[in-house]
Each structure stands twice: as C-alpha cells, then as structure tokens.
Coordinates of C-alpha atoms and ligand atoms in Angstrom, one line a residue:
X23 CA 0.0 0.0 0.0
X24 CA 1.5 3.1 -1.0
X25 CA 2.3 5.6 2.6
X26 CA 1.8 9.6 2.2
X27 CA 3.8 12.0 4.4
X28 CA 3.5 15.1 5.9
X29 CA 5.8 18.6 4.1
X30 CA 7.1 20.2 6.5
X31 CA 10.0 22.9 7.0
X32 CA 11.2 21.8 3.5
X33 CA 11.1 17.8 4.3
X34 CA 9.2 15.0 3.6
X35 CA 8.5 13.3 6.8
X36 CA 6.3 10.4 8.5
X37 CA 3.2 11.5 11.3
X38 CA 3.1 10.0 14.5
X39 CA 0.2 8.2 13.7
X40 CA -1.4 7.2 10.5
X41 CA -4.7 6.3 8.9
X42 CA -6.4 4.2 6.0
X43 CA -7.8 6.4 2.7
X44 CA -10.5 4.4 1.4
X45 CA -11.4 3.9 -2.2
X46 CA -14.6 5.2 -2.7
X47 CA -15.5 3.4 -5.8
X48 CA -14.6 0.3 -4.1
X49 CA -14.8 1.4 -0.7
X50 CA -11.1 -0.3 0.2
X51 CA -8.2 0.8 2.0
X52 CA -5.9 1.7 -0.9
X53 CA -2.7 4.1 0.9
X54 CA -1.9 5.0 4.3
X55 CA -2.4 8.8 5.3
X56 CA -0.3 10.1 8.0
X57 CA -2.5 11.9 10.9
X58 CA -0.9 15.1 12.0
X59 CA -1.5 15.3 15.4
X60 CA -0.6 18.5 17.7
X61 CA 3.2 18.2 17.9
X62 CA 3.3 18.1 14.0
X63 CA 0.6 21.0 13.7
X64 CA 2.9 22.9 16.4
X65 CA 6.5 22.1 14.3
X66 CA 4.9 23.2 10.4
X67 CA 3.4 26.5 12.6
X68 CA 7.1 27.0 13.5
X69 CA 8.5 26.3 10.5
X70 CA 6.1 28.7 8.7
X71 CA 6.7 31.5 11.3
X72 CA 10.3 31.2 11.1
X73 CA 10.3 31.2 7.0
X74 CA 8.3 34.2 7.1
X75 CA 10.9 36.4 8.8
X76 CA 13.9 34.6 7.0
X77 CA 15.4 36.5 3.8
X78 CA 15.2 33.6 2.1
X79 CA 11.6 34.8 1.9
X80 CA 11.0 37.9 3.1
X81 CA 13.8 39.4 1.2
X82 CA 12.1 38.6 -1.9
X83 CA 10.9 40.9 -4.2
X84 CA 7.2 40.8 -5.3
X85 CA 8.5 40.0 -9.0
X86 CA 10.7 37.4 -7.7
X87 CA 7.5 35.8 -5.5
X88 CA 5.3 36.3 -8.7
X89 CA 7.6 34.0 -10.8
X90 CA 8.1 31.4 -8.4
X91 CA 3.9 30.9 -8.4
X92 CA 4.3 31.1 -12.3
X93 CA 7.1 28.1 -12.0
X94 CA 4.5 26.5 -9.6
X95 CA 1.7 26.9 -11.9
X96 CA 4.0 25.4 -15.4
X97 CA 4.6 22.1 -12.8
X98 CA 1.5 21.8 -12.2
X99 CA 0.3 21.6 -15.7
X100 CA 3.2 19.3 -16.2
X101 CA 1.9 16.7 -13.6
X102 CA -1.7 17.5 -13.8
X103 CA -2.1 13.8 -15.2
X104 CA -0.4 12.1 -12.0
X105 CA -2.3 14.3 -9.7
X106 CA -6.3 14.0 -11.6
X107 CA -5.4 10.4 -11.0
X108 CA -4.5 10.3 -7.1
X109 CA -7.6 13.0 -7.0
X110 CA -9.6 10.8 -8.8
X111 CA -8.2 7.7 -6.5
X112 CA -8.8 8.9 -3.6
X113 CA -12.2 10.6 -4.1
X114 CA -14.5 9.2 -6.5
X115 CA -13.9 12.3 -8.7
X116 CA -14.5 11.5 -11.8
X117 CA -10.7 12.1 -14.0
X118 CA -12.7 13.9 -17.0
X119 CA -13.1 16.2 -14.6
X120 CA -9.7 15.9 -12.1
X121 CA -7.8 16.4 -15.5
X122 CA -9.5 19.4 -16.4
X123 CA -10.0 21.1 -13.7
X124 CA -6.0 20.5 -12.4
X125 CA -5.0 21.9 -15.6
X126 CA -7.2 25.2 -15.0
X127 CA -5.4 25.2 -11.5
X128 CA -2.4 26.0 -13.1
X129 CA -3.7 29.0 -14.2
X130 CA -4.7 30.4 -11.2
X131 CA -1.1 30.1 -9.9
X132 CA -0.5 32.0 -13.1
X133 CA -2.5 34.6 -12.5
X134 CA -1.5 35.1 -8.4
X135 CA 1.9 35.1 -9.7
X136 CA 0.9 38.1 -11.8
X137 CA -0.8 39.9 -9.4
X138 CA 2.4 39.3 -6.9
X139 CA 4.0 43.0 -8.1
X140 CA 0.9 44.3 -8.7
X141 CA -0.3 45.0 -4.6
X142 CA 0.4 48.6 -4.2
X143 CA 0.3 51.1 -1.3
X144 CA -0.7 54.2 -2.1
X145 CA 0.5 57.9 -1.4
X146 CA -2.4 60.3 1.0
X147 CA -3.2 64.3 0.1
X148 CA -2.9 64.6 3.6
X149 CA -4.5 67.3 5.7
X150 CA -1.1 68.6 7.2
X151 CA 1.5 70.6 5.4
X152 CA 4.2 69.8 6.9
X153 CA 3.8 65.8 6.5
X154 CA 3.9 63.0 4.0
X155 CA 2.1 59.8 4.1
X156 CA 1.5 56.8 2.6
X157 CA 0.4 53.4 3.1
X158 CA 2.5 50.1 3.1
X159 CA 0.6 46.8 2.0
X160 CA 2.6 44.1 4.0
X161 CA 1.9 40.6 4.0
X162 CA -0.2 39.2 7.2
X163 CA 1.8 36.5 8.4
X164 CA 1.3 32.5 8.9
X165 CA -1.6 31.2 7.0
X166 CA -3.8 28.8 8.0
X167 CA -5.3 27.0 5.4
X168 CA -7.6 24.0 5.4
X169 CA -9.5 22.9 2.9
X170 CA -12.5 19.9 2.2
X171 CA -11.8 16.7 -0.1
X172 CA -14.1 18.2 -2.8
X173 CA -11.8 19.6 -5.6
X174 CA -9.4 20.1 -3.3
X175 CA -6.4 21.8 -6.0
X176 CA -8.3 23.5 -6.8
X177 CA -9.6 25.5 -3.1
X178 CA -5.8 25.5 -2.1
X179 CA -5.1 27.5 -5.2
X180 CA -7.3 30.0 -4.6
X181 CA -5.8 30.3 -0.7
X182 CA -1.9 29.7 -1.6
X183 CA -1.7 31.8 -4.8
X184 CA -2.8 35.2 -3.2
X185 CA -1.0 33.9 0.2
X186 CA 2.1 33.6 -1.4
X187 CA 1.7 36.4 -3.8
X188 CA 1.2 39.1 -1.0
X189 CA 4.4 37.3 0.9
X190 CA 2.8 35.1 3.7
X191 CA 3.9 31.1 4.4
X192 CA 1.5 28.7 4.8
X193 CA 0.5 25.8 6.3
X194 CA -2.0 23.9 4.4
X195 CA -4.1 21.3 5.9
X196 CA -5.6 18.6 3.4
X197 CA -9.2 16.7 4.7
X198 CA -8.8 13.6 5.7
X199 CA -10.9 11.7 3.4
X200 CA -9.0 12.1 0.1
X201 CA -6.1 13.9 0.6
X202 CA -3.8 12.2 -1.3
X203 CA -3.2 14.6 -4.4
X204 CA -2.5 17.6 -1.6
X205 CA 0.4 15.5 -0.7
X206 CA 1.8 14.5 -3.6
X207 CA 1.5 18.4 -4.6
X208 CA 3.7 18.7 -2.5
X209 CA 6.2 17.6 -4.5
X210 CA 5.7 20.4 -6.5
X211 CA 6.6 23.4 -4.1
X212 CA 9.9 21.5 -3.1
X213 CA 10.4 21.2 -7.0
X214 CA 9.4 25.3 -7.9
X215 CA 12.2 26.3 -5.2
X216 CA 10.1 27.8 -2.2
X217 CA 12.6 28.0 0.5
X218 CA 12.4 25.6 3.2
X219 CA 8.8 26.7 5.3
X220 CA 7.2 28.7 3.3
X221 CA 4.4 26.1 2.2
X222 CA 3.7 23.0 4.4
X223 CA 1.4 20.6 4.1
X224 CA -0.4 18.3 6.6
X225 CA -3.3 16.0 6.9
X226 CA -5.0 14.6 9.8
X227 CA -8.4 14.7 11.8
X228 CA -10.6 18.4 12.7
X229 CA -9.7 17.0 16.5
X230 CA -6.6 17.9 17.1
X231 CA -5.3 18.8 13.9
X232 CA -7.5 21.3 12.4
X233 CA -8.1 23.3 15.8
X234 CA -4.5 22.8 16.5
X235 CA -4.0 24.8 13.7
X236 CA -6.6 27.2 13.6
X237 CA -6.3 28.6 17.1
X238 CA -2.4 28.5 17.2
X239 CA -0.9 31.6 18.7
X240 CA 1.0 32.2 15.7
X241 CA -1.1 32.4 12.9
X242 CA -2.3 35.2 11.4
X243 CA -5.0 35.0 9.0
X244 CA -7.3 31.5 8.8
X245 CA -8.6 30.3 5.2
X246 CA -11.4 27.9 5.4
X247 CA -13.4 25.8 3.0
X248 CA -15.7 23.0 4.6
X249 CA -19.4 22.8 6.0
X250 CA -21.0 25.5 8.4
X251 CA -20.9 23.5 11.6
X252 CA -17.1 23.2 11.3
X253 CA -16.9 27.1 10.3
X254 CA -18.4 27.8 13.7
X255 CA -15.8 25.4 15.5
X256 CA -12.9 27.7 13.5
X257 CA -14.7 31.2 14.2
X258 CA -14.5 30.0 17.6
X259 CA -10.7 28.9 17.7
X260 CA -9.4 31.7 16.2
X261 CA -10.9 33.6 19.6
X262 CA -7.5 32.7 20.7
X263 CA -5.2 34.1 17.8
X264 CA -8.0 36.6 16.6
X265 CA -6.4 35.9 13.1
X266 CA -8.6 37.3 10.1
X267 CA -10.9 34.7 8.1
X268 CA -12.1 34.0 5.4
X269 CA -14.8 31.2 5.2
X270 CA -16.2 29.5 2.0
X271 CA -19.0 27.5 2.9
X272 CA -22.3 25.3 1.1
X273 CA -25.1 26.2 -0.3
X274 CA -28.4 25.5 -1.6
X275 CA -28.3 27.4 -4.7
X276 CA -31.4 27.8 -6.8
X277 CA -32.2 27.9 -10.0
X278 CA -34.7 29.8 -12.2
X279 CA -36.2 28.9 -15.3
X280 CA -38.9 31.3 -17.2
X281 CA -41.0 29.7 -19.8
X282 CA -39.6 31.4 -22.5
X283 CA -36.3 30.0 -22.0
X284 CA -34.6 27.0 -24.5
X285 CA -35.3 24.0 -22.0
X286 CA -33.0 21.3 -24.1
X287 CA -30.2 24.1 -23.5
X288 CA -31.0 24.5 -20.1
X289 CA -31.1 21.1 -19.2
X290 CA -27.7 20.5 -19.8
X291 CA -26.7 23.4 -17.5
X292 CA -29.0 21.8 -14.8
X293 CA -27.5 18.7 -15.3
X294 CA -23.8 20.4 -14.9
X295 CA -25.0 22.1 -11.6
X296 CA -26.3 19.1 -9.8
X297 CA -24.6 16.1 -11.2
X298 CA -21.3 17.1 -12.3
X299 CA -18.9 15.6 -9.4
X300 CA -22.1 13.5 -8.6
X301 CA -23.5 16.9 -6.9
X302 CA -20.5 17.1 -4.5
X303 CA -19.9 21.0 -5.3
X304 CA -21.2 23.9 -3.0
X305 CA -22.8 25.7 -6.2
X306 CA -24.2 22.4 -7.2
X307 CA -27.5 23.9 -8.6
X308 CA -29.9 21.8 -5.8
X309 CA -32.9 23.8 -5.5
X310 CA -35.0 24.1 -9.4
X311 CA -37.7 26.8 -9.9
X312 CA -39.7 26.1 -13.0
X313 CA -42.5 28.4 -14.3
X314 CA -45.4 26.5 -14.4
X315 CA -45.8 26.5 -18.4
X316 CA -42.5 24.7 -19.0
X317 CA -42.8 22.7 -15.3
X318 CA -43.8 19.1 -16.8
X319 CA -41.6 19.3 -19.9
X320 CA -38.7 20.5 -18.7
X321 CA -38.6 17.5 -15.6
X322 CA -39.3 14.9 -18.2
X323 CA -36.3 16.4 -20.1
X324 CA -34.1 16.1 -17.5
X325 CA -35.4 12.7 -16.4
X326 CA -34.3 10.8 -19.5
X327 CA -31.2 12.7 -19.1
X328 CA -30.6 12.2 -15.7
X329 CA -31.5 8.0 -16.7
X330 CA -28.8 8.1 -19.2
X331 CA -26.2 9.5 -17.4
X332 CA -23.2 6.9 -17.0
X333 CA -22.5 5.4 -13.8
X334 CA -19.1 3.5 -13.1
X335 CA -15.1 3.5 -12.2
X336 CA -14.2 7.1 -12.2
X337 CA -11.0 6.3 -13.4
X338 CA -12.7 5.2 -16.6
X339 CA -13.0 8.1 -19.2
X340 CA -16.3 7.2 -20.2
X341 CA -17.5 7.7 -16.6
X342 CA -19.9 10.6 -16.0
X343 CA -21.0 10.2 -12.7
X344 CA -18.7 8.3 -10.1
X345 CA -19.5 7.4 -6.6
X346 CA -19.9 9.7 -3.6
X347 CA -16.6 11.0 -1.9
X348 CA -17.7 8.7 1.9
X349 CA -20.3 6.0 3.6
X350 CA -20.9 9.2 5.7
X351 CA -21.9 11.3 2.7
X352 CA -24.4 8.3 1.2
X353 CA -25.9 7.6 4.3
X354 CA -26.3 11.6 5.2
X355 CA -28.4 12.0 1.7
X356 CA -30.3 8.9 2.4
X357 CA -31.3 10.0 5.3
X358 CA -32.6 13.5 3.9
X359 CA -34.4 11.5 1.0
X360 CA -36.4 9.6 3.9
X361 CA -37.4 12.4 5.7
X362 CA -38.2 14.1 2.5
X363 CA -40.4 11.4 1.3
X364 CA -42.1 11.3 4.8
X365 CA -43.1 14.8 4.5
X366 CA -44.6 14.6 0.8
X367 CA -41.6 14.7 -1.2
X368 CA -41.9 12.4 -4.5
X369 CA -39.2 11.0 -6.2
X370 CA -39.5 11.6 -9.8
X371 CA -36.3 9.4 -11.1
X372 CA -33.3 7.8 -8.8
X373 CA -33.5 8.1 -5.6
X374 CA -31.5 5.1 -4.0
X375 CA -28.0 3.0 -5.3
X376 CA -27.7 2.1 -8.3
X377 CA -28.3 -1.5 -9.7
X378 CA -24.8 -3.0 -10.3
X379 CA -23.3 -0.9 -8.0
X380 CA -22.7 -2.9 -4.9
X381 CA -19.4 -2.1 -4.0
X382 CA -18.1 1.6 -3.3
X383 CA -20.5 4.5 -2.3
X384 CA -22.7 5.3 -5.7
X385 CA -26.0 7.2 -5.7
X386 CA -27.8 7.2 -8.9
X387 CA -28.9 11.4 -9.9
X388 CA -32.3 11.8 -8.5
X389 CA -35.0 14.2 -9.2
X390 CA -37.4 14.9 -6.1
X391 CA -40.3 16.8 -6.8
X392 CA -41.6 18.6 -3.7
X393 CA -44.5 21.4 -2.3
X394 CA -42.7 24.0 -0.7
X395 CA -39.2 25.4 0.6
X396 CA -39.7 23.5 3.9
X397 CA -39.6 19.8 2.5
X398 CA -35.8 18.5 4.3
X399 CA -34.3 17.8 0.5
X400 CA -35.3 21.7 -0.3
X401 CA -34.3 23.1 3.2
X402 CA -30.9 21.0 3.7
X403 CA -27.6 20.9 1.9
X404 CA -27.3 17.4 0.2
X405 CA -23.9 18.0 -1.3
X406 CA -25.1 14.9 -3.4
X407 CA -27.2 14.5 -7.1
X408 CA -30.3 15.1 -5.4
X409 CA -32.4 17.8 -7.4
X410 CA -35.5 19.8 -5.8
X411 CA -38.0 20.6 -8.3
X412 CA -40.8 23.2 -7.6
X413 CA -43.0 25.6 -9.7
X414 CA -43.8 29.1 -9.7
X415 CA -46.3 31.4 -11.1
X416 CA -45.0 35.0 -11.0
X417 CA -41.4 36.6 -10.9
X418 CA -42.1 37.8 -7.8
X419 CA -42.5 34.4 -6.4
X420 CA -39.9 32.8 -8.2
X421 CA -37.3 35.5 -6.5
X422 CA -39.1 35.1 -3.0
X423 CA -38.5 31.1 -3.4
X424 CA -35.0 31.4 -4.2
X425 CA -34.2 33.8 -1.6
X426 CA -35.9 31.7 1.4
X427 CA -32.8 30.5 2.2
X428 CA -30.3 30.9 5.0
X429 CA -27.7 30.1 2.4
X430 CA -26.3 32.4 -0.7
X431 CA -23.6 31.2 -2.6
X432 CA -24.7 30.7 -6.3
X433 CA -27.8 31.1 -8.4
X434 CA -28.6 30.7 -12.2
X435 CA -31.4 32.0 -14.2
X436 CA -33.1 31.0 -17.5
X437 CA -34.8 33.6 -19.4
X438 CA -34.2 35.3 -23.1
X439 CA -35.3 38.1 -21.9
X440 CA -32.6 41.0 -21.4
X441 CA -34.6 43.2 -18.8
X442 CA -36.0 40.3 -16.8
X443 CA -32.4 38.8 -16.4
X444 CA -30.7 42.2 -15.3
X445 CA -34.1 42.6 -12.9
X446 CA -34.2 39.3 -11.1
X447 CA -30.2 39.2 -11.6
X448 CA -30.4 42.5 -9.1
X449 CA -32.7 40.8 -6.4
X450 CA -30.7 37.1 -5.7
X451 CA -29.3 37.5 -2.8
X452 CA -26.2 35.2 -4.1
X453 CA -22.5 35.6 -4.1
X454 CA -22.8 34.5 -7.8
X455 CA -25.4 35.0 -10.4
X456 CA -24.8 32.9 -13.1
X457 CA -26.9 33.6 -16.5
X458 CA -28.0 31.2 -19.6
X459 CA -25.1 29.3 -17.7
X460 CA -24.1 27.5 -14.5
X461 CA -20.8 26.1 -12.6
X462 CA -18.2 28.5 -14.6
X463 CA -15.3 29.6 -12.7
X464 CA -12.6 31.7 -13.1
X465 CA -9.0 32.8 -11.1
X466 CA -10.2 36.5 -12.6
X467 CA -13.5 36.4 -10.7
X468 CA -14.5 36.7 -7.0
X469 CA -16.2 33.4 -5.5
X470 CA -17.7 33.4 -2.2
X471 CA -21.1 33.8 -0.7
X472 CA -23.9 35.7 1.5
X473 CA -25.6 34.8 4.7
X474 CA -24.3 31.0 6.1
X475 CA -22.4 30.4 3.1
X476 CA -19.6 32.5 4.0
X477 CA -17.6 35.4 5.0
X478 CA -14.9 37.1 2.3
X479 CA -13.9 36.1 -1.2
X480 CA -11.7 34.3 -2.7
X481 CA -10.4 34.5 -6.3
X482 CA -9.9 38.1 -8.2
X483 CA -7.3 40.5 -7.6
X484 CA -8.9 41.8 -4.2
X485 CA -8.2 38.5 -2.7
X486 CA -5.2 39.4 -2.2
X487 CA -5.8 42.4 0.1
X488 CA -7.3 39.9 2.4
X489 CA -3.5 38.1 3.1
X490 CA -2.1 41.8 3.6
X491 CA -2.3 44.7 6.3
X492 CA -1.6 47.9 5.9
X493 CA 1.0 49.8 7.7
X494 CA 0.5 53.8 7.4
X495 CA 3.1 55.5 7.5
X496 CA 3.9 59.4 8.9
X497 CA 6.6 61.4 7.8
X498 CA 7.0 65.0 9.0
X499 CA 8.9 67.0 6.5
X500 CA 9.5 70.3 9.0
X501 CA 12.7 71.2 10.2
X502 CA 11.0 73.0 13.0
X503 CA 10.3 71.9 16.1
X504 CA 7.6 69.7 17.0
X505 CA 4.8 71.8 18.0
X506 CA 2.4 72.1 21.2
X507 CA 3.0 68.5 22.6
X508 CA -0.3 68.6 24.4
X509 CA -2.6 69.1 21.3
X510 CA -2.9 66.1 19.2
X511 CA -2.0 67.1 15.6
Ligands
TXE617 O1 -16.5 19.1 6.0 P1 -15.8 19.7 7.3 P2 -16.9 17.7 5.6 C1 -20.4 20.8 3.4 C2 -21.2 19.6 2.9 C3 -20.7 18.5 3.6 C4 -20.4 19.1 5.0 C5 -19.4 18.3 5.8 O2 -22.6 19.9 3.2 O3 -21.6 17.4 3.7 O4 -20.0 20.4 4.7 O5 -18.3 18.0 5.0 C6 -11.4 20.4 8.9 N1 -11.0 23.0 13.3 N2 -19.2 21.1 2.6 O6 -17.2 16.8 6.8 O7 -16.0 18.7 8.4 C7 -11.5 19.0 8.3 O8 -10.4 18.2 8.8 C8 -10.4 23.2 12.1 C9 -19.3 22.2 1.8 O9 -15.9 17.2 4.7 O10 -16.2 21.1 7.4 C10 -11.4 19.3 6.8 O11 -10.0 19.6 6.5 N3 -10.6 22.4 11.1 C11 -18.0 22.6 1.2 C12 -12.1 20.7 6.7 O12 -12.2 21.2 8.1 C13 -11.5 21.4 11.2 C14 -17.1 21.5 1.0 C15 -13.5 20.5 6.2 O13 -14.2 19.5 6.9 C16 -12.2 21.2 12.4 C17 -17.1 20.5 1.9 C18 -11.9 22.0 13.5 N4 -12.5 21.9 14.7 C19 -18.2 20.3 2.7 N5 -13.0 20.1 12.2 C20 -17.8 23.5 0.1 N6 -17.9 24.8 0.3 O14 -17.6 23.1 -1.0 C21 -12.8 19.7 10.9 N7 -11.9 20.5 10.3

C-alpha cells in the first residue's frame, strides 16, 4: 500500500500516527495517510513562522514571488495527469473532470503570480502641510489553510496563490478523506524552489489537527473551505489568535427557469450544476424553480437525461457520474431522501443505489419533486445529485422562493429576456449569479457567498488584500520643532 507523508519545513516526513484512505468506488483501503497530530501541527506553525521572517523569503521581491507561483503553476500543468489520477483515487472524482479542472489550477497560480508586483500602497493628500504619508501593504503573516476533499487543487489554489503572492507562508491542511493529491503536490513546491517553510502541508483529523491549527498563537489570517458547523468550530478557535478569516462554505443554490427560455439548452446546465462531481460542489444547482408552463416538460427532459447518465469507475474516461466522496456522505443523503419522502416529497427518477453498483459509495442522480421550501431535501444541503424541483407562477415568487434561504452562494437563471435577467439578476441574494449558464469559474473572478455560506472572497485581484495589512506611514517634513506636545495634531 503506498504511505503519504506530511511537508514540513522543506522535508518530507512520516506523522506520529497514520490512517487508512479508502477507495470510494470500491470502498477499500488503498494508501496510508499520516494523521498530523498537535506536535506536528505545532512544528509546520514554526516552521512557517520562522520562514516568514527569513530573507530567504521575506527578502524577496514581489517579482521574484510572482515567478516562483508562475514556475509553480508550469509544474502543475506538467503533472496534472499524475495528480487527476490520485484526485480521482482517492475521491471518486471523476478524472474527466480531475484532469480538467488541475490543468485550470495552473492557471490560477498564473494569474496570483501576476498579481504578486501588482499590490500597491498608495500615497495620502494629507490634511497637514508639513507631513507625507502613505500606506505600506505588507503581508499578514502565517496562514492557516484547510480545505474539504471536494476539488481540493483547486480551493488551495485560490488560498496559496494570493498567500504567497502578498508574501505570507502557509500551512496547508488537506481533509482527511482524500487527501492524497494535496500530498503529492507537495512535491511540486519543493520542486518550484520555495525556501524551506514557506508552504507545508499536513493531513489529519478536525480534533486535534484542524483546531490545532486554527487557534495556534502564531497564525495570522485562517482560510477555510468546509461545512457550516465546522466554520463555527474555527470562528470559535481563532478567539485565541484573533487571526482574520475568510470562510467558504455550502449552499443551496437555486435555479430559475422562465418559460420562454430553451429548455433542451437549459437542461444540460441543470444537469452540470447538480450532477457534475455527482453533486458534491457547494454551487451544485440543488434547488430548481420552473414556471409552471414549462414545469412538466422541462422534468421529463431532465429525467431521461438524468436516466442516461453513465454510472461507473471514475478512473474510466467514459464515466460521467462516479460514486460519492464517503459512507458518511451516502448515508447523510439517504437520510434527507427519507425524511423528504415522509413529508410529501416524490421521487420523480433515482432516488436510492444504483443497480450493479454494490461495491463503493454510488447514488444514482435523482430528481425529487416537492411542495414548498420546507420539504428536508429543499431546506438542507445534500452535497449529493439530489435535485428539488418546484413551480412558480410569478417573478415575484420565483425570487421570493429562491431567496428563502439561509444560504447564498450561487444562483442561475433561465430567461431570453434582457430586462428580466438584469431585474431578477439584481434581487438574488447570491455571491454568484450565473446567467444562460451555470458552474463557470474563473482565477479572474471573485467566489464566495452571503448569509451562512460564508464570510470574504476568494479569487480576483482583491483577494489578495485579504492576506495583507496595511501599515501607514507618517513622515513629517518640517525642520522646526515639533509643536504644542499637548494638542494632538
Ligand atoms: O467538511 P468539514 P466535511 C459541506 C457539505 C458536507 C459538509 C461536511 O454539506 O456534507 O460540509 O463536509 C477540517 N477546526 N461542505 O465533513 O468537516 C477538516 O479536517 C479546524 C461544503 O468534509 O467542514 C477538513 O479539512 N478544522 C464545502 C475541513 O475542516 C477542522 C465542501 C472541512 O471539513 C475542524 C465540503 C476544526 N474543529 C463540505 N474540524 C464547500 N464549500 O464546497 C474539521 N476540520
């Protein structure tokens, strides 16, 4: 079985303890992970501290941080094969999409690499003659950064490009189910030439590692991706460092389609929000609003879609829809889906495993039609291909629907008409608005949420503000002596 180890301080080196990664497509141990417990989380927060104060780093210039990211982001186009398939290994993630969506990564290290000289100060008209001032964007410090098994690349790209950009070292933690790629990525920094602590990367358990790490006196700034429940753990650790955070959460995004919208086109986008990565994305596309008029034709659409998708080994290129990333994650959706059904939920296609698929964690894509916004499979995050399917009458109504939510990360709507999309476009209260489209992403555009799902943004240039502080500075230009020392000036 192969073993993983942990990056720290520039070495490759074994955990005290170490765990099983599991298959998900056949639900067998295949490697063994090693559990970072606090003494290894204390040693990589060291390592990072002391890197972020050594030349080696700190005496960097922002061109010559910006190239190292670019070197980073060439290697990991290079490898993105070998890293799609541990991804794809160790989480069910289909490797159409692993493949694809590593190679994007490398673009988003690109683009933080290019943004690395680009964080400037700025120069105040101050209200005093006799002084200068301007403003000094300095990076924050350690970074704690911890991320989910879902697409995991590519949410430590978007926390280690503008981290590194604006100067800061980082310790990165990988989940524990799937972390395999993180860890062989590894691999990668050590080869791009990062001195010895800048990046280090760890895996292991929330308990001790992750609050290990996220209420350690020396970090600085927290970035988090994961569900709500552990976002309150981590607001609450970092009481102790008061670092700065950022946290990218789930969703229950909805989507709107109008009547006069092409329903064979928007199927497919449907189809891309909720069963792409077999629904395992926080802007899966869960909740569906249909106008009456097209209600009936556009769910039989996406029925014999959904029917036809292709089930199987994820490794296989054919595959369209693998299995989910844990048991934990099955038997959580199973669990909605009962309660569902129990309070008048119908299940329109799916709803259970798959034939054939004994072994490993599949869930064939479901449709669920249901009443109103209070039905468990409408209310909840899934993080599954389970679609909630509902009708409306007016716009009004359909932008009331999608905004009973204590969630807001992404939306889509359906219409060909110009003013109604810039009108109901205005209203969703959503981090994202997709349009005529659904799951595109971006390093050039902002990602991040309202309400539960999430605090900050990350992607776009102003990300990196977020991983600097600025340090104004005074400069008094008078010769003279400093006057009245008992008036404040
Ligand atoms: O995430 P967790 P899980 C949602 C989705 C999913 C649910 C739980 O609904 O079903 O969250 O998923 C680390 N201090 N999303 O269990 O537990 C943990 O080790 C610090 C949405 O995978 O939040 C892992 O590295 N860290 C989301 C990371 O937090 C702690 C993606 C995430 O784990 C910790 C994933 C602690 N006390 C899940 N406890 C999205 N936005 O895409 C755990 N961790």
């Amino acid at each position: 079985m192969p073993r993983f180890q942990l990056y720290i301080d520039g070495a490759f080196v074994d955990a005290a303890e170490a765990f099983e990664s599991l298959d998900p497509a056949t639900g067998t141990a295949w490697a063994l992970m090693p559990a970072a417990g606090e003494a290894e989380i204390n040693r990589a927060v060291e390592a990072a501290d002391r890197a972020f104060h050594d030349p080696a780093w700190a005496g960097l210039t922002a061109t010559q941080r910006g190239k190292l990211l670019m070197k980073l982001g060439d290697l990991v186009a290079q490898h993105a094969g070998r890293l799609a398939e541990l991804e794809t290994r160790d989480t069910g993630k289909i490797i159409r999409e692993t493949r694809a969506q590593i190679g994007y990564v490398a673009d988003y290290y690109r683009y933080f690499g290019g943004l690395a000289d680009k964080i400037e100060g700025a120069h105040l008209p101050i209200d005093k003659p006799d002084m200068e001032v301007f403003l000094r964007r300095e990076p924050i410090g350690v970074v704690a950064a911890i991320v989910p098994w879902n697409s995991q690349l590519f949410l430590s790209a978007v926390k280690l490009g503008p981290a590194l950009a604006a100067g800061c070292t980082v310790v990165l933690k990988a989940s524990e189910d799937g972390p395999a790629p993180l860890l062989e990525f590894a691999r990668l920094i050590d080869a791009a030439g990062f001195p010895k602590g800048v990046v280090n990367i760890v895996t292991g358990f929330g308990e001790p590692a992750g609050r290990a790490l996220t209420s350690h006196p020396k970090v600085a700034r927290v970035a988090f991706t994961g569900g709500p429940a552990t976002a309150r753990q981590v607001v609450r650790n970092t009481a102790e460092n008061l670092a700065h955070v950022t946290l990218e959460l789930g969703g229950k995004s909805p989507v709107l389609v109008f009547a006069d919208a092409d329903l064979d086109s928007v199927s497919n986008a449907i189809i891309a929000g909720i069963f792409a990565a077999t629904g395992q994305s926080c802007v899966a596309g869960s909740r569906l609003y249909v106008e009456r008029p097209a209600h009936d034709r556009l769910v039989a659409i996406l029925a014999s879609k959904a029917a036809k998708i292709r089930i199987g080994d994820p490794q296989d290129e054919a595959t369209e829809m693998g299995p989910l990333a844990t048991a934990r994650q099955r038997a959580h959706i199973e669990d909605n889906l009962a309660r569902s059904v129990a309070a008048g939920a119908r299940v329109m296609c799916g709803g259970g495993r798959p034939v054939g698929r004994e072994a490993g964690w599949f869930f064939a894509p479901t449709i669920v039609s249901a009443a109103d916004n209070t039905v468990p499979c409408v209310a909840e995050e899934l993080f599954g291909p389970v679609l909630s399917v509902l009708s409306f009458d007016s716009e009004e109504e359909a932008i009331a629907l999608a905004n009973d939510t204590r969630f807001g990360l992404a939306s889509g709507v359906f219409t060909t008409s110009l003013t109604r999309a810039h009108r109901v476009t205005r209203r969703l209260r959503a981090g994202i608005v997709w349009v005529n489209t659904y799951r595109a992403v971006s390093p050039i555009v902002p990602f991040g949420g309202y309400g539960q799902s999430g605090l900050g943004r990350e992607g776009g240039s102003e990300s990196v503000r977020d991983y600097t502080r600025t340090k104004s500075v005074w400069i008094r230009t008078s010769d003279d002596p400093v006057p009245d020392p008992f008036v404040m000036r």
